[in-house]
mmCIF file of C-alpha atoms in Angstrom:
data_model
loop_
_atom_site.group_PDB
_atom_site.id
_atom_site.type_symbol
_atom_site.label_atom_id
_atom_site.label_comp_id
_atom_site.label_asym_id
_atom_site.label_seq_id
_atom_site.Cartn_x
_atom_site.Cartn_y
_atom_site.Cartn_z
ATOM 1 C CA MET A 155 11.368 17.248 -3.323
ATOM 2 C CA LYS A 156 12.400 14.168 -1.167
ATOM 3 C CA ASN A 157 8.867 12.965 -1.826
ATOM 4 C CA LYS A 158 9.514 12.907 -5.665
ATOM 5 C CA ILE A 159 12.985 11.266 -5.455
ATOM 6 C CA VAL A 160 11.298 8.479 -3.155
ATOM 7 C CA TRP A 161 8.510 8.082 -5.743
ATOM 8 C CA ILE A 162 10.854 7.603 -8.432
ATOM 9 C CA PHE A 163 12.748 5.105 -6.639
ATOM 10 C CA LEU A 164 9.225 3.166 -5.800
ATOM 11 C CA ILE A 165 8.458 3.103 -9.561
ATOM 12 C CA LEU A 166 11.941 1.967 -10.418
ATOM 13 C CA PHE A 167 11.847 -0.835 -7.767
ATOM 14 C CA THR A 168 8.343 -1.766 -8.966
ATOM 15 C CA LEU A 169 9.666 -2.186 -12.515
ATOM 16 C CA LEU A 170 12.708 -4.160 -11.346
ATOM 17 C CA THR A 171 10.632 -6.506 -9.523
ATOM 18 C CA PHE A 172 8.449 -7.109 -12.677
ATOM 19 C CA PHE A 173 11.760 -7.827 -14.861
ATOM 20 C CA ILE A 174 13.516 -10.059 -12.296
ATOM 21 C CA SER A 175 10.486 -12.355 -11.561
ATOM 22 C CA GLU A 176 11.530 -14.947 -13.783
ATOM 23 C CA LYS A 177 15.133 -15.166 -12.465
ATOM 24 C CA ASN A 178 16.631 -17.752 -10.097
ATOM 25 C CA PHE A 179 17.262 -15.283 -7.366
ATOM 26 C CA ALA A 180 13.770 -13.847 -7.749
ATOM 27 C CA LEU A 181 12.284 -14.906 -4.514
ATOM 28 C CA ILE A 182 14.958 -13.284 -2.219
ATOM 29 C CA ALA A 183 15.085 -10.102 -4.407
ATOM 30 C CA ILE A 184 11.545 -9.744 -4.661
ATOM 31 C CA LEU A 185 10.929 -9.833 -1.114
ATOM 32 C CA ILE A 186 14.121 -7.390 -0.212
ATOM 33 C CA ILE A 187 12.352 -4.901 -2.719
ATOM 34 C CA ALA A 188 9.168 -5.173 -1.111
ATOM 35 C CA VAL A 189 10.504 -4.438 2.344
ATOM 36 C CA LEU A 190 12.434 -1.480 0.904
ATOM 37 C CA LYS A 191 9.073 -0.153 -0.740
ATOM 38 C CA LEU A 192 7.064 -0.524 2.418
ATOM 39 C CA LEU A 193 9.710 1.206 4.360
ATOM 40 C CA MET A 194 10.094 3.913 1.923
ATOM 41 C CA VAL A 195 6.182 4.594 1.817
ATOM 42 C CA ALA A 196 5.986 4.510 5.761
ATOM 43 C CA PHE A 197 9.042 6.501 6.589
ATOM 44 C CA GLN A 198 8.969 9.296 3.686
ATOM 45 C CA PHE A 199 5.191 9.463 2.717
ATOM 46 C CA MET A 200 3.658 8.617 6.263
ATOM 47 C CA GLU A 201 6.422 10.667 7.923
ATOM 48 C CA LEU A 202 7.218 7.769 10.172
ATOM 49 C CA LYS A 203 10.718 9.058 10.431
ATOM 50 C CA LYS A 204 9.470 11.789 12.529
ATOM 51 C CA ALA A 205 7.816 9.599 14.956
ATOM 52 C CA HIS A 206 8.702 8.215 18.409
ATOM 53 C CA PHE A 207 11.482 5.324 18.340
ATOM 54 C CA PHE A 208 9.007 2.712 19.326
ATOM 55 C CA TRP A 209 7.007 3.381 16.202
ATOM 56 C CA ARG A 210 9.639 3.194 13.953
ATOM 57 C CA ILE A 211 11.358 0.127 15.223
ATOM 58 C CA THR A 212 7.848 -1.753 15.714
ATOM 59 C CA PHE A 213 6.868 -1.105 12.016
ATOM 60 C CA SER A 214 10.365 -2.140 10.642
ATOM 61 C CA LEU A 215 10.409 -5.309 12.858
ATOM 62 C CA LEU A 216 6.860 -6.355 11.776
ATOM 63 C CA ILE A 217 7.651 -5.953 8.104
ATOM 64 C CA MET A 218 10.900 -7.874 8.425
ATOM 65 C CA ILE A 219 9.225 -10.634 10.530
ATOM 66 C CA VAL A 220 6.424 -10.837 7.912
ATOM 67 C CA THR A 221 8.703 -11.036 4.848
ATOM 68 C CA LEU A 222 11.384 -13.419 6.675
ATOM 69 C CA THR A 223 8.303 -15.683 7.452
ATOM 70 C CA LEU A 224 7.040 -15.717 3.762
ATOM 71 C CA TYR A 225 10.788 -16.282 2.693
ATOM 72 C CA LEU A 226 11.137 -19.324 5.104
ATOM 73 C CA LEU A 227 7.774 -21.090 4.058
ATOM 74 C CA ARG A 228 8.220 -20.541 0.272
ATOM 75 C CA ASN A 229 11.882 -21.520 0.082
ATOM 76 C CA MET B 227 11.645 21.478 12.710
ATOM 77 C CA ASN B 228 8.291 22.975 13.570
ATOM 78 C CA ASP B 229 6.161 22.366 16.895
ATOM 79 C CA ALA B 230 4.104 19.737 14.947
ATOM 80 C CA ASP B 231 7.220 17.979 14.138
ATOM 81 C CA ASN B 232 8.621 17.939 17.652
ATOM 82 C CA ASP B 233 5.097 16.591 18.830
ATOM 83 C CA TYR B 234 5.568 13.650 16.533
ATOM 84 C CA ARG B 235 8.529 12.543 18.654
ATOM 85 C CA LYS B 236 6.248 11.941 21.599
ATOM 86 C CA PHE B 237 5.168 8.269 21.965
ATOM 87 C CA PHE B 238 1.348 9.299 21.889
ATOM 88 C CA TYR B 239 1.436 11.538 19.004
ATOM 89 C CA PRO B 240 2.676 9.784 15.629
ATOM 90 C CA PRO B 241 2.022 11.463 12.509
ATOM 91 C CA GLY B 242 -1.786 11.249 12.000
ATOM 92 C CA GLY B 243 -2.524 10.146 15.703
ATOM 93 C CA ILE B 244 -2.051 7.089 17.681
ATOM 94 C CA LEU B 245 -5.408 5.566 16.718
ATOM 95 C CA ILE B 246 -4.643 5.460 13.043
ATOM 96 C CA TRP B 247 -1.226 3.889 13.757
ATOM 97 C CA MET B 248 -3.021 1.236 15.783
ATOM 98 C CA ILE B 249 -5.578 0.519 12.950
ATOM 99 C CA ILE B 250 -2.513 0.382 10.484
ATOM 100 C CA PHE B 251 -0.895 -2.200 12.720
ATOM 101 C CA VAL B 252 -3.740 -4.290 13.100
ATOM 102 C CA GLU B 253 -4.649 -4.262 9.193
ATOM 103 C CA LEU B 254 -0.991 -5.073 8.422
ATOM 104 C CA ILE B 255 -0.816 -8.001 10.799
ATOM 105 C CA THR B 256 -4.385 -9.532 9.541
ATOM 106 C CA PHE B 257 -3.285 -9.094 6.042
ATOM 107 C CA SER B 258 0.035 -10.509 6.583
ATOM 108 C CA LEU B 259 -1.442 -13.637 8.466
ATOM 109 C CA GLY B 260 -3.607 -14.227 5.483
ATOM 110 C CA LEU B 261 -0.529 -14.240 3.059
ATOM 111 C CA ILE B 262 1.508 -16.228 5.311
ATOM 112 C CA ALA B 263 -1.438 -18.791 5.557
ATOM 113 C CA MET B 264 -1.617 -18.744 1.563
ATOM 114 C CA VAL B 265 1.905 -19.481 1.391
ATOM 115 C CA TYR B 266 1.730 -22.178 4.030
ATOM 116 C CA TYR B 267 -0.960 -24.096 2.297
ATOM 117 C CA GLY B 268 0.801 -23.500 -1.079
ATOM 118 C CA LYS B 269 3.632 -26.063 0.054
ATOM 119 C CA SER B 270 1.154 -28.978 -0.270
ATOM 120 C CA GLU B 271 -0.543 -27.545 -3.585
ATOM 121 C CA ALA B 272 2.645 -26.280 -5.449
ATOM 122 C CA THR B 273 1.486 -27.254 -8.917
ATOM 123 C CA LEU B 274 -1.988 -25.917 -8.335
ATOM 124 C CA TYR B 275 -0.700 -22.554 -7.245
ATOM 125 C CA HIS B 276 1.910 -22.328 -9.985
ATOM 126 C CA SER B 277 -0.487 -22.972 -12.720
ATOM 127 C CA SER B 278 -3.155 -20.724 -11.111
ATOM 128 C CA CYS B 279 -0.652 -17.790 -10.446
ATOM 129 C CA LEU B 280 0.384 -18.077 -14.295
ATOM 130 C CA LYS B 281 -3.166 -17.150 -14.946
ATOM 131 C CA LEU B 282 -3.219 -13.858 -13.300
ATOM 132 C CA ASN B 283 -2.663 -10.616 -15.225
ATOM 133 C CA LYS B 284 0.740 -9.387 -14.109
ATOM 134 C CA ASN B 285 0.429 -6.297 -16.684
ATOM 135 C CA ILE B 286 -2.560 -5.169 -14.910
ATOM 136 C CA ALA B 287 -1.115 -5.661 -11.328
ATOM 137 C CA ILE B 288 2.045 -3.779 -12.277
ATOM 138 C CA ILE B 289 0.042 -0.801 -13.335
ATOM 139 C CA ASN B 290 -2.203 -1.051 -10.616
ATOM 140 C CA THR B 291 1.006 -0.849 -8.250
ATOM 141 C CA ILE B 292 2.352 2.139 -9.841
ATOM 142 C CA VAL B 293 -0.954 3.679 -9.769
ATOM 143 C CA LEU B 294 -1.410 3.272 -6.017
ATOM 144 C CA LEU B 295 2.350 4.315 -5.474
ATOM 145 C CA THR B 296 1.600 7.712 -7.307
ATOM 146 C CA SER B 297 -1.564 8.411 -5.725
ATOM 147 C CA SER B 298 0.291 8.030 -2.378
ATOM 148 C CA TYR B 299 2.926 10.487 -3.535
ATOM 149 C CA PHE B 300 0.259 12.816 -4.429
ATOM 150 C CA ILE B 301 -1.397 12.697 -0.907
ATOM 151 C CA ALA B 302 1.734 13.179 0.610
ATOM 152 C CA THR B 303 2.427 16.268 -1.438
ATOM 153 C CA ALA B 304 -1.012 17.533 -0.656
ATOM 154 C CA ILE B 305 -0.348 17.184 2.875
ATOM 155 C CA GLN B 306 2.887 19.404 2.532
ATOM 156 C CA PHE B 307 0.656 22.104 0.913
ATOM 157 C CA VAL B 308 -1.768 21.752 3.939
ATOM 158 C CA LYS B 309 1.002 22.556 6.311
ATOM 159 C CA ASN B 310 2.223 25.363 4.319
ATOM 160 C CA GLU B 311 -1.448 26.679 4.185
ATOM 161 C CA ASN B 312 -1.596 26.394 0.557
ATOM 162 C CA THR B 313 -5.218 25.225 0.079
ATOM 163 C CA ARG B 314 -5.474 25.695 -3.552
ATOM 164 C CA LYS B 315 -2.456 23.292 -4.215
ATOM 165 C CA ALA B 316 -3.642 20.859 -1.604
ATOM 166 C CA THR B 317 -6.957 20.664 -3.181
ATOM 167 C CA TYR B 318 -5.396 20.048 -6.689
ATOM 168 C CA TYR B 319 -3.232 17.183 -5.268
ATOM 169 C CA ILE B 320 -6.143 15.551 -3.315
ATOM 170 C CA ARG B 321 -8.160 15.725 -6.528
ATOM 171 C CA LEU B 322 -5.266 13.794 -8.434
ATOM 172 C CA THR B 323 -5.150 11.371 -5.480
ATOM 173 C CA ILE B 324 -8.764 10.749 -5.954
ATOM 174 C CA ILE B 325 -8.608 10.300 -9.595
ATOM 175 C CA PHE B 326 -5.690 7.687 -9.465
ATOM 176 C CA GLY B 327 -7.830 5.909 -6.737
ATOM 177 C CA PHE B 328 -10.521 5.635 -9.295
ATOM 178 C CA ILE B 329 -7.972 4.222 -11.763
ATOM 179 C CA PHE B 330 -7.184 1.560 -9.273
ATOM 180 C CA VAL B 331 -10.731 0.602 -9.037
ATOM 181 C CA CYS B 332 -11.453 0.541 -12.507
ATOM 182 C CA LEU B 333 -8.480 -1.651 -13.235
ATOM 183 C CA LYS B 334 -9.194 -3.877 -10.461
ATOM 184 C CA SER B 335 -12.864 -4.271 -11.699
ATOM 185 C CA PHE B 336 -11.576 -5.150 -15.176
ATOM 186 C CA GLU B 337 -9.125 -7.775 -13.834
ATOM 187 C CA TYR B 338 -12.091 -9.187 -11.939
ATOM 188 C CA TYR B 339 -14.319 -9.197 -14.725
ATOM 189 C CA LEU B 340 -11.591 -11.150 -16.959
ATOM 190 C CA LYS B 341 -11.350 -13.795 -13.926
ATOM 191 C CA ILE B 342 -15.160 -14.161 -13.793
ATOM 192 C CA GLU B 343 -15.205 -14.476 -17.900
ATOM 193 C CA ALA B 344 -12.478 -17.241 -17.356
ATOM 194 C CA GLY B 345 -14.650 -18.997 -14.859
ATOM 195 C CA GLU B 346 -11.990 -18.461 -11.923
ATOM 196 C CA PHE B 347 -14.075 -17.786 -8.976
ATOM 197 C CA LEU B 348 -13.607 -17.893 -5.182
ATOM 198 C CA THR B 349 -14.505 -21.509 -5.003
ATOM 199 C CA THR B 350 -12.359 -22.636 -8.014
ATOM 200 C CA ASN B 351 -9.334 -23.649 -5.943
ATOM 201 C CA LEU B 352 -7.366 -22.720 -2.869
ATOM 202 C CA PHE B 353 -5.154 -20.184 -4.608
ATOM 203 C CA TYR B 354 -8.252 -18.328 -5.828
ATOM 204 C CA THR B 355 -10.082 -18.521 -2.619
ATOM 205 C CA PHE B 356 -6.922 -16.444 -1.181
ATOM 206 C CA TYR B 357 -6.783 -14.153 -4.080
ATOM 207 C CA TRP B 358 -10.335 -13.115 -4.235
ATOM 208 C CA MET B 359 -10.677 -12.874 -0.362
ATOM 209 C CA LEU B 360 -7.421 -10.772 0.018
ATOM 210 C CA THR B 361 -7.871 -8.523 -2.941
ATOM 211 C CA ALA B 362 -11.441 -7.869 -2.593
ATOM 212 C CA PHE B 363 -10.817 -7.020 1.228
ATOM 213 C CA HIS B 364 -8.075 -4.705 -0.115
ATOM 214 C CA LEU B 365 -10.522 -3.276 -2.485
ATOM 215 C CA ILE B 366 -13.076 -2.488 0.139
ATOM 216 C CA HIS B 367 -10.233 -0.407 2.126
ATOM 217 C CA VAL B 368 -9.515 1.467 -1.198
ATOM 218 C CA LEU B 369 -13.176 2.348 -1.503
ATOM 219 C CA ILE B 370 -13.286 3.491 2.329
ATOM 220 C CA GLY B 371 -10.092 5.530 1.601
ATOM 221 C CA LEU B 372 -11.730 7.297 -1.529
ATOM 222 C CA SER B 373 -14.678 8.138 0.530
ATOM 223 C CA ILE B 374 -12.638 9.832 3.396
ATOM 224 C CA LEU B 375 -10.444 11.535 0.658
ATOM 225 C CA SER B 376 -13.776 12.728 -1.205
ATOM 226 C CA TYR B 377 -14.977 14.158 2.130
ATOM 227 C CA PHE B 378 -11.901 16.225 2.701
ATOM 228 C CA TYR B 379 -11.893 17.404 -0.980
ATOM 229 C CA ILE B 380 -15.435 18.463 -0.747
ATOM 230 C CA ALA B 381 -14.810 20.146 2.825
ATOM 231 C CA ILE B 382 -11.506 22.013 2.094
ATOM 232 C CA SER B 383 -12.978 23.105 -1.368
ATOM 233 C CA LYS B 384 -15.987 24.825 0.434
ATOM 234 C CA LYS B 385 -13.902 26.271 3.359
ATOM 235 C CA GLU B 386 -10.289 26.843 3.976
ATOM 236 C CA ASN B 387 -9.203 25.189 7.199
ATOM 237 C CA ALA B 388 -12.355 23.044 7.348
ATOM 238 C CA ILE B 389 -10.430 19.936 8.526
ATOM 239 C CA GLU B 390 -7.755 19.746 11.211
ATOM 240 C CA LEU B 391 -4.356 18.997 10.149
ATOM 241 C CA THR B 392 -4.015 15.859 12.200
ATOM 242 C CA ASP B 393 -7.471 14.663 10.859
ATOM 243 C CA MET B 394 -6.078 15.136 7.419
ATOM 244 C CA MET B 395 -2.846 13.330 8.382
ATOM 245 C CA ALA B 396 -5.008 10.494 9.709
ATOM 246 C CA GLY B 397 -7.016 10.263 6.371
ATOM 247 C CA ALA B 398 -3.854 10.342 4.382
ATOM 248 C CA ALA B 399 -2.153 7.546 6.571
ATOM 249 C CA PHE B 400 -5.382 5.559 5.827
ATOM 250 C CA TRP B 401 -4.751 5.923 2.121
ATOM 251 C CA HIS B 402 -0.983 5.134 2.570
ATOM 252 C CA MET B 403 -2.114 2.045 4.468
ATOM 253 C CA CYS B 404 -4.142 0.889 1.445
ATOM 254 C CA ASP B 405 -0.904 1.048 -0.458
ATOM 255 C CA LEU B 406 1.235 -0.649 2.034
ATOM 256 C CA ILE B 407 -1.126 -3.439 1.888
ATOM 257 C CA TRP B 408 -1.030 -3.726 -1.725
ATOM 258 C CA LEU B 409 2.801 -3.545 -1.766
ATOM 259 C CA LEU B 410 2.522 -6.988 0.614
ATOM 260 C CA LEU B 411 0.011 -8.521 -1.665
ATOM 261 C CA PHE B 412 1.278 -7.751 -5.190
ATOM 262 C CA PRO B 413 4.587 -9.682 -4.753
ATOM 263 C CA VAL B 414 3.110 -12.669 -3.201
ATOM 264 C CA LEU B 415 0.004 -13.058 -5.150
ATOM 265 C CA TYR B 416 1.501 -12.267 -8.553
ATOM 266 C CA LEU B 417 5.126 -13.253 -8.400
ATOM 267 C CA LEU B 418 5.941 -15.621 -5.843
ATOM 268 C CA PHE B 419 4.373 -18.831 -7.211
#
């Protein structure tokens, strides 16, 4: 059931990304939504939420560092 | 929480096994560096990047994103059925995952066909160099993932419990990794410029 809820949110976030891509705040919004989607897939679908603290924090940090770097370079 | 879930809490036993997670991290870092390089070089060629990005087919990309996310949901559901020892349902969801994987490959091939028809190749400009390299490497990963899933499908269709749960989870994690990589590629390639 949780998987289905996460899947619905992932689809909604994807459609939201598409519709806001022309807006002024698009850059930051698109990247935040991308981070959320990545974390949802990893933590729910890949069951990272059940893994050791190290794997959870390392994955989250990696995703955040990458998107922050992309934001700073693009902005 | 069952025994397997308790094992996941141990450092050396993340879901799917430590090896697949090391691969996932290496792949994510590699693709991320490619995207960072793309954005970095885009600073000096902003007009070229913008005009090239506008020519990409965003409709195909968004459909492909939904297709991959749905296939990820299907394989996650299949794993739940494998854990509950419901092989019939697990097989059904693995089959759906494979079908959606093939839809992704077909749509990507159609997108490539349109690009080739329009004369937009790897060497056309820097934007397309990154576009072709990153998406083609991703497509190779999708094809490898499909091969792994097809093997699982054939094996458990013939004989129940033919594959260990950890191996199934590792294969599923590889498929999810294709999804993760695409979730990074999609916004940067199709929307940021």
